[in-house]
mmCIF file of C-alpha atoms and ligand atoms in Angstrom:
data_model
loop_
_atom_site.group_PDB
_atom_site.id
_atom_site.type_symbol
_atom_site.label_atom_id
_atom_site.label_comp_id
_atom_site.label_asym_id
_atom_site.label_seq_id
_atom_site.Cartn_x
_atom_site.Cartn_y
_atom_site.Cartn_z
ATOM 1 C CA MET E 1 143.513 -27.425 124.329
ATOM 2 C CA THR E 2 145.076 -23.973 124.335
ATOM 3 C CA ASN E 3 143.406 -21.021 122.713
ATOM 4 C CA VAL E 4 146.070 -20.905 120.014
ATOM 5 C CA GLU E 5 145.452 -24.562 119.176
ATOM 6 C CA HIS E 6 141.738 -23.915 119.022
ATOM 7 C CA GLN E 7 142.231 -20.979 116.652
ATOM 8 C CA SER E 8 144.430 -23.070 114.405
ATOM 9 C CA TYR E 9 141.790 -25.811 114.402
ATOM 10 C CA LEU E 10 139.070 -23.363 113.359
ATOM 11 C CA ARG E 11 141.261 -22.011 110.567
ATOM 12 C CA ALA E 12 142.085 -25.504 109.343
ATOM 13 C CA ALA E 13 138.409 -26.512 109.411
ATOM 14 C CA ALA E 14 137.379 -23.518 107.320
ATOM 15 C CA ARG E 15 140.224 -24.058 104.880
ATOM 16 C CA SER E 16 139.435 -27.779 104.611
ATOM 17 C CA ALA E 17 135.906 -27.028 103.439
ATOM 18 C CA GLN E 18 137.397 -24.835 100.711
ATOM 19 C CA LEU E 19 139.928 -27.536 99.795
ATOM 20 C CA GLU E 20 137.166 -30.115 99.510
ATOM 21 C CA SER E 21 135.441 -28.089 96.826
ATOM 22 C CA GLU E 22 138.748 -27.529 94.994
ATOM 23 C CA ILE E 23 139.283 -31.300 95.056
ATOM 24 C CA VAL E 24 136.026 -31.726 93.203
ATOM 25 C CA THR E 25 136.835 -29.137 90.525
ATOM 26 C CA SER E 26 140.585 -29.758 90.098
ATOM 27 C CA PRO E 27 141.774 -32.955 91.750
ATOM 28 C CA GLY E 28 144.952 -32.914 89.638
ATOM 29 C CA ARG E 29 146.299 -29.961 91.650
ATOM 30 C CA PHE E 30 146.720 -32.131 94.712
ATOM 31 C CA ARG E 31 149.200 -34.692 95.850
ATOM 32 C CA VAL E 32 148.380 -36.421 99.119
ATOM 33 C CA LEU E 33 150.825 -38.202 101.355
ATOM 34 C CA THR E 34 149.790 -40.156 104.408
ATOM 35 C CA GLY E 35 150.413 -43.598 105.817
ATOM 36 C CA ASP E 36 150.539 -45.982 108.735
ATOM 37 C CA ARG E 37 153.002 -47.715 110.943
ATOM 38 C CA PRO E 38 152.988 -51.445 110.211
ATOM 39 C CA THR E 39 152.064 -52.669 113.669
ATOM 40 C CA GLY E 40 149.260 -55.104 112.825
ATOM 41 C CA ALA E 41 146.026 -55.471 110.925
ATOM 42 C CA LEU E 42 143.830 -52.390 110.632
ATOM 43 C CA HIS E 43 140.504 -52.137 112.432
ATOM 44 C CA LEU E 44 137.116 -50.626 111.772
ATOM 45 C CA GLY E 45 138.168 -47.312 113.304
ATOM 46 C CA HIS E 46 140.989 -47.040 110.772
ATOM 47 C CA TYR E 47 138.610 -47.911 107.980
ATOM 48 C CA LEU E 48 135.853 -45.461 108.837
ATOM 49 C CA GLY E 49 138.281 -42.810 110.075
ATOM 50 C CA THR E 50 141.025 -42.677 107.453
ATOM 51 C CA LEU E 51 141.096 -45.528 104.972
ATOM 52 C CA ALA E 52 137.729 -44.867 103.341
ATOM 53 C CA ASN E 53 138.707 -41.207 103.052
ATOM 54 C CA ARG E 54 141.921 -42.070 101.200
ATOM 55 C CA VAL E 55 139.978 -44.237 98.791
ATOM 56 C CA ARG E 56 137.557 -41.359 98.280
ATOM 57 C CA LEU E 57 140.433 -38.978 97.436
ATOM 58 C CA GLN E 58 141.989 -41.523 95.094
ATOM 59 C CA ASP E 59 138.664 -42.064 93.346
ATOM 60 C CA ALA E 60 138.177 -38.307 93.024
ATOM 61 C CA GLY E 61 141.369 -38.229 90.941
ATOM 62 C CA VAL E 62 143.824 -36.950 93.558
ATOM 63 C CA GLU E 63 147.306 -38.450 93.418
ATOM 64 C CA VAL E 64 147.833 -40.406 96.630
ATOM 65 C CA LEU E 65 151.012 -41.822 98.175
ATOM 66 C CA LEU E 66 150.884 -44.098 101.195
ATOM 67 C CA VAL E 67 153.950 -44.681 103.321
ATOM 68 C CA VAL E 68 154.293 -47.962 105.168
ATOM 69 C CA ALA E 69 156.217 -46.298 107.975
ATOM 70 C CA ASP E 70 158.416 -49.193 109.025
ATOM 71 C CA TYR E 71 161.198 -47.001 110.418
ATOM 72 C CA GLN E 72 158.640 -45.392 112.703
ATOM 73 C CA VAL E 73 157.906 -48.725 114.337
ATOM 74 C CA ILE E 74 161.330 -48.795 116.010
ATOM 75 C CA ALA E 75 160.828 -45.340 117.538
ATOM 76 C CA ASP E 76 159.214 -46.965 120.572
ATOM 77 C CA ARG E 77 159.601 -50.737 120.116
ATOM 78 C CA ASP E 78 162.562 -53.038 120.499
ATOM 79 C CA THR E 79 161.555 -55.856 118.235
ATOM 80 C CA VAL E 80 161.225 -56.002 114.474
ATOM 81 C CA ASP E 81 160.087 -59.617 114.377
ATOM 82 C CA ASP E 82 156.492 -58.746 113.557
ATOM 83 C CA ILE E 83 157.208 -56.204 110.851
ATOM 84 C CA PRO E 84 157.139 -58.483 107.767
ATOM 85 C CA GLN E 85 153.760 -59.932 108.750
ATOM 86 C CA SER E 86 152.378 -56.512 109.686
ATOM 87 C CA VAL E 87 153.438 -55.074 106.340
ATOM 88 C CA LEU E 88 151.516 -57.827 104.544
ATOM 89 C CA GLU E 89 148.452 -57.224 106.738
ATOM 90 C CA LEU E 90 148.596 -53.515 105.988
ATOM 91 C CA LEU E 91 148.929 -54.063 102.248
ATOM 92 C CA ALA E 92 146.008 -56.494 102.250
ATOM 93 C CA ASP E 93 143.881 -54.025 104.226
ATOM 94 C CA TYR E 94 144.737 -51.157 101.869
ATOM 95 C CA LEU E 95 143.941 -53.014 98.689
ATOM 96 C CA ALA E 96 140.849 -54.706 100.087
ATOM 97 C CA ALA E 97 139.508 -51.305 101.129
ATOM 98 C CA GLY E 98 139.825 -50.061 97.561
ATOM 99 C CA ILE E 99 143.304 -48.596 97.306
ATOM 100 C CA ASP E 100 144.193 -49.178 93.667
ATOM 101 C CA PRO E 101 147.921 -49.783 93.151
ATOM 102 C CA ASP E 102 147.658 -48.563 89.559
ATOM 103 C CA ARG E 103 146.679 -45.134 90.827
ATOM 104 C CA THR E 104 148.078 -44.963 94.357
ATOM 105 C CA THR E 105 151.737 -45.420 95.277
ATOM 106 C CA VAL E 106 152.348 -47.604 98.315
ATOM 107 C CA PHE E 107 155.956 -47.705 99.533
ATOM 108 C CA ALA E 108 158.031 -48.451 102.633
ATOM 109 C CA HIS E 109 160.374 -46.035 104.426
ATOM 110 C CA SER E 110 163.208 -48.499 104.547
ATOM 111 C CA ALA E 111 163.184 -49.011 100.780
ATOM 112 C CA VAL E 112 163.686 -45.340 99.890
ATOM 113 C CA PRO E 113 167.178 -44.192 100.972
ATOM 114 C CA ALA E 114 166.967 -40.663 99.538
ATOM 115 C CA LEU E 115 163.817 -39.953 101.566
ATOM 116 C CA ASN E 116 165.655 -40.831 104.757
ATOM 117 C CA GLN E 117 168.648 -38.732 103.806
ATOM 118 C CA LEU E 118 166.461 -35.625 103.794
ATOM 119 C CA LEU E 119 166.286 -36.074 107.545
ATOM 120 C CA LEU E 120 169.819 -34.628 107.904
ATOM 121 C CA PRO E 121 169.289 -31.169 106.396
ATOM 122 C CA PHE E 122 165.816 -31.064 107.949
ATOM 123 C CA LEU E 123 167.173 -31.771 111.442
ATOM 124 C CA SER E 124 169.401 -28.719 111.113
ATOM 125 C CA LEU E 125 166.288 -26.576 110.706
ATOM 126 C CA VAL E 126 164.620 -27.417 114.031
ATOM 127 C CA SER E 127 165.669 -26.875 117.632
ATOM 128 C CA VAL E 128 165.686 -29.550 120.301
ATOM 129 C CA ALA E 129 163.398 -27.361 122.429
ATOM 130 C CA GLU E 130 160.927 -27.225 119.573
ATOM 131 C CA LEU E 131 160.902 -31.004 119.337
ATOM 132 C CA HIS E 132 160.334 -31.386 123.079
ATOM 133 C CA ARG E 133 157.385 -29.004 122.873
ATOM 134 C CA ASN E 134 155.698 -30.969 120.073
ATOM 135 C CA PRO E 135 152.385 -32.282 121.471
ATOM 136 C CA THR E 136 152.512 -35.433 119.347
ATOM 137 C CA VAL E 137 155.954 -36.299 120.675
ATOM 138 C CA LYS E 138 154.771 -35.610 124.226
ATOM 139 C CA ALA E 139 151.755 -37.869 123.771
ATOM 140 C CA GLU E 140 153.806 -40.634 122.183
ATOM 141 C CA ALA E 141 156.413 -40.379 124.912
ATOM 142 C CA GLU E 142 153.702 -40.753 127.556
ATOM 143 C CA ALA E 143 152.184 -43.689 125.700
ATOM 144 C CA ALA E 144 155.626 -45.311 125.681
ATOM 145 C CA GLY E 145 155.398 -45.286 129.460
ATOM 146 C CA HIS E 146 158.474 -45.115 131.631
ATOM 147 C CA ARG E 147 160.848 -46.016 128.875
ATOM 148 C CA ALA E 148 163.485 -43.518 127.895
ATOM 149 C CA LEU E 149 162.487 -41.316 124.992
ATOM 150 C CA SER E 150 164.463 -42.521 121.999
ATOM 151 C CA GLY E 151 166.179 -40.068 119.680
ATOM 152 C CA LEU E 152 164.045 -41.402 116.863
ATOM 153 C CA LEU E 153 160.840 -40.771 118.768
ATOM 154 C CA LEU E 154 161.965 -37.226 119.547
ATOM 155 C CA THR E 155 162.744 -36.574 115.901
ATOM 156 C CA TYR E 156 159.926 -38.515 114.279
ATOM 157 C CA PRO E 157 157.943 -35.408 113.301
ATOM 158 C CA VAL E 158 161.017 -34.369 111.270
ATOM 159 C CA HIS E 159 161.136 -37.794 109.649
ATOM 160 C CA GLN E 160 157.471 -37.361 108.909
ATOM 161 C CA ALA E 161 158.284 -34.032 107.277
ATOM 162 C CA ALA E 162 160.690 -35.944 105.016
ATOM 163 C CA ASP E 163 157.874 -38.394 104.177
ATOM 164 C CA ILE E 164 155.669 -35.524 103.126
ATOM 165 C CA LEU E 165 158.233 -33.286 101.423
ATOM 166 C CA PHE E 166 160.256 -35.868 99.479
ATOM 167 C CA CYS E 167 157.340 -36.144 97.065
ATOM 168 C CA LYS E 168 156.308 -32.484 97.483
ATOM 169 C CA ALA E 169 152.879 -33.475 98.705
ATOM 170 C CA ASN E 170 150.655 -30.436 99.222
ATOM 171 C CA LEU E 171 147.822 -32.056 101.129
ATOM 172 C CA VAL E 172 147.843 -34.255 104.244
ATOM 173 C CA PRO E 173 144.608 -35.684 105.636
ATOM 174 C CA VAL E 174 144.808 -35.375 109.407
ATOM 175 C CA GLY E 175 142.754 -35.697 112.531
ATOM 176 C CA ARG E 176 142.502 -32.686 114.775
ATOM 177 C CA ASP E 177 145.201 -33.954 117.124
ATOM 178 C CA GLN E 178 147.786 -34.115 114.356
ATOM 179 C CA LEU E 179 147.626 -30.469 113.310
ATOM 180 C CA PRO E 180 150.778 -29.569 115.294
ATOM 181 C CA HIS E 181 153.010 -32.067 113.552
ATOM 182 C CA LEU E 182 151.927 -30.818 110.165
ATOM 183 C CA GLU E 183 152.740 -27.322 111.403
ATOM 184 C CA LEU E 184 156.312 -28.508 111.935
ATOM 185 C CA THR E 185 156.455 -29.861 108.376
ATOM 186 C CA ARG E 186 155.299 -26.474 107.118
ATOM 187 C CA SER E 187 157.993 -24.736 109.180
ATOM 188 C CA ILE E 188 160.673 -27.033 107.818
ATOM 189 C CA ALA E 189 159.552 -26.411 104.233
ATOM 190 C CA ARG E 190 159.507 -22.651 104.839
ATOM 191 C CA ARG E 191 162.883 -22.576 106.577
ATOM 192 C CA PHE E 192 164.509 -24.702 103.920
ATOM 193 C CA ASN E 193 163.161 -22.472 101.179
ATOM 194 C CA GLN E 194 164.367 -19.359 103.020
ATOM 195 C CA ARG E 195 167.775 -20.606 103.990
ATOM 196 C CA TYR E 196 168.752 -22.174 100.703
ATOM 197 C CA GLY E 197 166.832 -19.510 98.829
ATOM 198 C CA ALA E 198 165.942 -20.714 95.416
ATOM 199 C CA ALA E 199 164.245 -18.179 93.155
ATOM 200 C CA THR E 200 161.230 -20.443 93.313
ATOM 201 C CA PRO E 201 160.633 -22.314 96.574
ATOM 202 C CA LEU E 202 161.593 -25.977 96.358
ATOM 203 C CA PHE E 203 159.066 -27.292 98.845
ATOM 204 C CA PRO E 204 155.359 -26.526 99.012
ATOM 205 C CA GLU E 205 153.912 -25.850 102.457
ATOM 206 C CA PRO E 206 151.508 -28.758 102.683
ATOM 207 C CA GLU E 207 148.037 -28.060 103.985
ATOM 208 C CA PRO E 208 146.065 -30.189 106.412
ATOM 209 C CA LEU E 209 142.798 -31.658 105.203
ATOM 210 C CA LEU E 210 140.755 -32.204 108.337
ATOM 211 C CA SER E 211 138.705 -35.339 108.197
ATOM 212 C CA ALA E 212 135.035 -35.137 108.979
ATOM 213 C CA ALA E 213 135.040 -38.622 110.500
ATOM 214 C CA PRO E 214 133.680 -38.703 114.029
ATOM 215 C CA LEU E 215 135.744 -40.275 116.766
ATOM 216 C CA LEU E 216 134.843 -43.912 117.300
ATOM 217 C CA LEU E 217 135.506 -45.524 120.642
ATOM 218 C CA GLY E 218 136.503 -49.113 121.223
ATOM 219 C CA LEU E 219 134.039 -51.719 122.449
ATOM 220 C CA ASP E 220 134.963 -50.945 126.066
ATOM 221 C CA GLY E 221 134.336 -47.227 125.677
ATOM 222 C CA GLN E 222 138.083 -46.438 125.652
ATOM 223 C CA LYS E 223 140.119 -45.280 122.668
ATOM 224 C CA MET E 224 139.868 -47.934 119.939
ATOM 225 C CA SER E 225 143.185 -49.680 119.527
ATOM 226 C CA LYS E 226 144.488 -53.047 118.496
ATOM 227 C CA SER E 227 146.620 -53.458 121.592
ATOM 228 C CA ARG E 228 143.680 -52.918 123.939
ATOM 229 C CA GLY E 229 141.761 -55.737 122.283
ATOM 230 C CA ASN E 230 138.680 -53.525 121.984
ATOM 231 C CA ALA E 231 138.562 -53.246 118.205
ATOM 232 C CA ILE E 232 137.004 -55.149 115.325
ATOM 233 C CA ALA E 233 139.755 -55.903 112.810
ATOM 234 C CA LEU E 234 138.889 -55.703 109.138
ATOM 235 C CA ARG E 235 140.134 -59.250 108.760
ATOM 236 C CA ASP E 236 137.957 -60.659 111.558
ATOM 237 C CA ASP E 237 135.213 -62.959 110.334
ATOM 238 C CA GLU E 238 131.497 -62.394 110.873
ATOM 239 C CA ASP E 239 131.208 -64.683 113.886
ATOM 240 C CA ARG E 240 134.099 -63.061 115.671
ATOM 241 C CA THR E 241 132.633 -59.636 114.886
ATOM 242 C CA ALA E 242 129.335 -60.643 116.459
ATOM 243 C CA ALA E 243 131.097 -62.210 119.449
ATOM 244 C CA LEU E 244 133.193 -59.091 120.050
ATOM 245 C CA LEU E 245 130.084 -56.946 119.879
ATOM 246 C CA ARG E 246 128.218 -59.179 122.337
ATOM 247 C CA GLN E 247 130.977 -58.403 124.848
ATOM 248 C CA ALA E 248 130.806 -54.664 124.218
ATOM 249 C CA ARG E 249 130.145 -52.498 127.231
ATOM 250 C CA THR E 250 126.699 -50.924 127.500
ATOM 251 C CA ASP E 251 124.409 -49.762 130.302
ATOM 252 C CA GLY E 252 121.318 -51.178 131.979
ATOM 253 C CA GLU E 253 118.639 -49.042 130.310
ATOM 254 C CA ARG E 254 116.361 -50.983 127.976
ATOM 255 C CA GLN E 255 115.261 -47.985 125.940
ATOM 256 C CA ILE E 256 118.038 -47.301 123.451
ATOM 257 C CA THR E 257 118.740 -43.614 122.848
ATOM 258 C CA TYR E 258 121.513 -41.641 121.198
ATOM 259 C CA GLU E 259 122.971 -39.486 123.976
ATOM 260 C CA PRO E 260 126.743 -39.326 123.515
ATOM 261 C CA GLY E 261 127.264 -37.278 126.682
ATOM 262 C CA ARG E 262 125.191 -39.366 129.089
ATOM 263 C CA ARG E 263 125.447 -42.800 127.410
ATOM 264 C CA PRO E 264 128.839 -42.881 125.636
ATOM 265 C CA GLU E 265 129.034 -46.672 125.122
ATOM 266 C CA VAL E 266 125.506 -47.151 123.754
ATOM 267 C CA SER E 267 125.860 -44.044 121.606
ATOM 268 C CA ASN E 268 129.173 -45.280 120.230
ATOM 269 C CA LEU E 269 127.529 -48.538 119.113
ATOM 270 C CA LEU E 270 124.708 -46.579 117.498
ATOM 271 C CA LEU E 271 127.253 -44.416 115.696
ATOM 272 C CA LEU E 272 129.089 -47.497 114.474
ATOM 273 C CA ALA E 273 125.915 -49.011 113.021
ATOM 274 C CA ALA E 274 124.941 -45.647 111.552
ATOM 275 C CA LEU E 275 128.294 -45.155 109.806
ATOM 276 C CA CYS E 276 128.152 -48.672 108.407
ATOM 277 C CA SER E 277 124.633 -48.299 107.046
ATOM 278 C CA ASP E 278 124.664 -44.624 106.010
ATOM 279 C CA ARG E 279 121.996 -43.610 108.466
ATOM 280 C CA LEU E 280 121.775 -41.342 111.475
ATOM 281 C CA PRO E 281 122.455 -42.783 114.932
ATOM 282 C CA GLU E 282 119.076 -41.457 116.097
ATOM 283 C CA GLN E 283 117.339 -43.538 113.411
ATOM 284 C CA VAL E 284 119.193 -46.652 114.490
ATOM 285 C CA ALA E 285 118.171 -45.964 118.087
ATOM 286 C CA GLN E 286 114.539 -45.756 117.050
ATOM 287 C CA ASP E 287 114.768 -49.100 115.280
ATOM 288 C CA VAL E 288 116.010 -50.788 118.434
ATOM 289 C CA GLY E 289 113.544 -48.949 120.637
ATOM 290 C CA ASP E 290 113.039 -50.628 124.001
ATOM 291 C CA ARG E 291 114.501 -53.994 123.028
ATOM 292 C CA GLY E 292 117.670 -53.349 125.021
ATOM 293 C CA ALA E 293 121.398 -53.800 124.594
ATOM 294 C CA SER E 294 121.406 -57.306 123.138
ATOM 295 C CA ALA E 295 119.093 -56.314 120.292
ATOM 296 C CA LEU E 296 121.285 -53.255 119.730
ATOM 297 C CA LYS E 297 124.417 -55.407 119.552
ATOM 298 C CA ALA E 298 122.825 -57.835 117.095
ATOM 299 C CA LEU E 299 121.801 -54.944 114.896
ATOM 300 C CA VAL E 300 125.302 -53.423 115.007
ATOM 301 C CA ALA E 301 126.884 -56.778 114.120
ATOM 302 C CA GLU E 302 124.555 -57.060 111.150
ATOM 303 C CA ALA E 303 125.406 -53.549 109.919
ATOM 304 C CA VAL E 304 129.167 -53.974 110.369
ATOM 305 C CA ASN E 305 129.239 -57.394 108.726
ATOM 306 C CA GLU E 306 127.157 -56.239 105.813
ATOM 307 C CA ARG E 307 129.327 -53.189 105.229
ATOM 308 C CA LEU E 308 132.570 -55.170 105.424
ATOM 309 C CA ARG E 309 131.443 -58.241 103.475
ATOM 310 C CA PRO E 310 132.847 -57.261 100.039
ATOM 311 C CA LEU E 311 136.007 -55.881 101.600
ATOM 312 C CA ARG E 312 136.565 -59.063 103.571
ATOM 313 C CA ARG E 313 136.018 -61.241 100.546
ATOM 314 C CA ARG E 314 138.684 -59.310 98.619
ATOM 315 C CA ARG E 315 140.934 -59.324 101.648
ATOM 316 C CA ALA E 316 140.871 -63.104 101.968
ATOM 317 C CA GLU E 317 141.972 -63.446 98.336
ATOM 318 C CA LEU E 318 144.719 -60.875 98.747
ATOM 319 C CA ALA E 319 146.032 -62.385 101.970
ATOM 320 C CA ALA E 320 146.389 -65.701 100.193
ATOM 321 C CA ASP E 321 148.740 -64.114 97.654
ATOM 322 C CA PRO E 322 151.654 -62.498 99.521
ATOM 323 C CA LYS E 323 153.760 -62.474 96.368
ATOM 324 C CA PHE E 324 151.261 -60.170 94.685
ATOM 325 C CA LEU E 325 151.228 -57.882 97.721
ATOM 326 C CA LEU E 326 155.021 -57.681 97.767
ATOM 327 C CA ASP E 327 155.067 -56.970 94.024
ATOM 328 C CA VAL E 328 152.709 -54.058 94.610
ATOM 329 C CA LEU E 329 155.051 -52.744 97.289
ATOM 330 C CA ALA E 330 158.108 -53.182 95.065
ATOM 331 C CA ALA E 331 156.444 -51.221 92.272
ATOM 332 C CA GLY E 332 155.499 -48.452 94.722
ATOM 333 C CA ASN E 333 159.039 -48.399 96.111
ATOM 334 C CA ALA E 334 160.391 -47.865 92.596
ATOM 335 C CA VAL E 335 158.087 -44.883 92.016
ATOM 336 C CA ALA E 336 158.978 -43.412 95.428
ATOM 337 C CA ASN E 337 162.708 -43.863 94.781
ATOM 338 C CA ASP E 338 162.493 -41.923 91.520
ATOM 339 C CA LEU E 339 160.707 -39.067 93.270
ATOM 340 C CA ALA E 340 163.082 -39.098 96.250
ATOM 341 C CA ASP E 341 166.222 -39.233 94.103
ATOM 342 C CA ALA E 342 165.039 -36.250 92.071
ATOM 343 C CA THR E 343 164.226 -34.228 95.206
ATOM 344 C CA LEU E 344 167.509 -35.083 96.908
ATOM 345 C CA GLN E 345 169.372 -33.963 93.816
ATOM 346 C CA GLN E 346 167.577 -30.613 93.916
ATOM 347 C CA VAL E 347 168.341 -30.320 97.620
ATOM 348 C CA ARG E 348 172.035 -31.022 97.057
ATOM 349 C CA ARG E 349 172.159 -28.429 94.324
ATOM 350 C CA LEU E 350 170.596 -25.752 96.520
ATOM 351 C CA MET E 351 172.952 -26.700 99.364
ATOM 352 C CA HIS E 352 176.028 -26.525 97.119
ATOM 353 C CA MET E 353 176.749 -30.194 97.669
ATOM 354 C CA GLU E 354 176.774 -31.359 94.101
ATOM 355 C CA TYR E 355 180.312 -32.466 93.545
ATOM 356 C CA GLN E 356 180.253 -34.568 90.442
ATOM 357 C CA THR E 357 182.289 -33.250 87.532
ATOM 358 C CA VAL E 358 180.358 -31.730 84.698
ATOM 359 C CA GLY E 359 180.452 -32.991 81.143
HETATM 360 N N1 LIG N 1 152.550 -41.486 112.063
HETATM 361 C C1 LIG N 1 151.581 -42.085 111.221
HETATM 362 C C2 LIG N 1 150.884 -43.172 112.067
HETATM 363 O O1 LIG N 1 150.611 -42.951 113.173
HETATM 364 C C3 LIG N 1 152.163 -42.662 109.965
HETATM 365 C C4 LIG N 1 152.913 -41.675 109.142
HETATM 366 C C5 LIG N 1 154.243 -41.729 108.852
HETATM 367 C C6 LIG N 1 152.396 -40.516 108.498
HETATM 368 N N2 LIG N 1 154.602 -40.687 108.087
HETATM 369 C C7 LIG N 1 153.507 -39.911 107.854
HETATM 370 C C8 LIG N 1 151.125 -39.909 108.428
HETATM 371 C C9 LIG N 1 153.365 -38.716 107.156
HETATM 372 C C10 LIG N 1 151.003 -38.715 107.714
HETATM 373 C C11 LIG N 1 152.114 -38.125 107.098
HETATM 374 O O2 LIG N 1 150.609 -44.253 111.641
#
């Protein structure tokens, strides 16, 4: 991390603490936009890292919009065959986790034409060099391996700016690594406001809300991800959860201690149990004592299963009713279309591209 990035992180962390207290006193001032690519069922890392936080914001009275970012899926994949199923999985995970469709708008990129049209004026406000420098794009391009960088992948932070600005969201919950892409959204908002100079700025400059969630590793000690097969999916049943945990990587020491630096795998399991049972990892370690890794794994399975039990029960019901899930999405799409149409109309007006006759 460069010094500049570190400074921006420290600023964002300080500001986030301030924002958190403003959320408590005046939640109605905030509109949050965030979302996920529909690439499969969500896992425990998603839940503890972002999903529970969104539910918290919703329950605090903040207006939340969630984009099912289906157009982002094709930035680095050739096939769309899995998208319909993945969208249903995502919707079931959201609602099971406590996202309330009466309060939170869930919509899909592909269903909101005016949102996507914002990409054109926004693209004129960024340089190609700027896009190539974007750390998120660089990371994604590396993750995509040797494949050629698609134009959509290069420009996806601009598309993401359209996701955020179409609804004039002013708050975006992010992890530390995503600060740079939000910076680009802020630049686009600022440049648009300057160039097409309305007396009052059209777009807010959305602020990052840094999440306090600690980084969870997968069961092999690597980054938790569905494709690596090292994650516990929310939809997994209790037996599978226990089986996955039995295979988790640990070390040979019988005395269980929380030492993230020296014992990353054991400490990660302790953290997982701690987060699921609202305790400290050190306390969990004490409970296991010198009973070794298998006792630790059994205890973690218990904590995870207990925490997820109500969610999984709701999820099973929801998954059995795809029509309901699609109705929820259709209703969210309608809300998002109204917002996007209104914003695009304002954009056209400021850009002198309103050609319909008056009267
Ligand atoms: N890129 C996000 C992901 O990795 C999903 C996403 C799309 C998003 N548009 C967004 C997140 C706008 C925050 C803001 O799943």
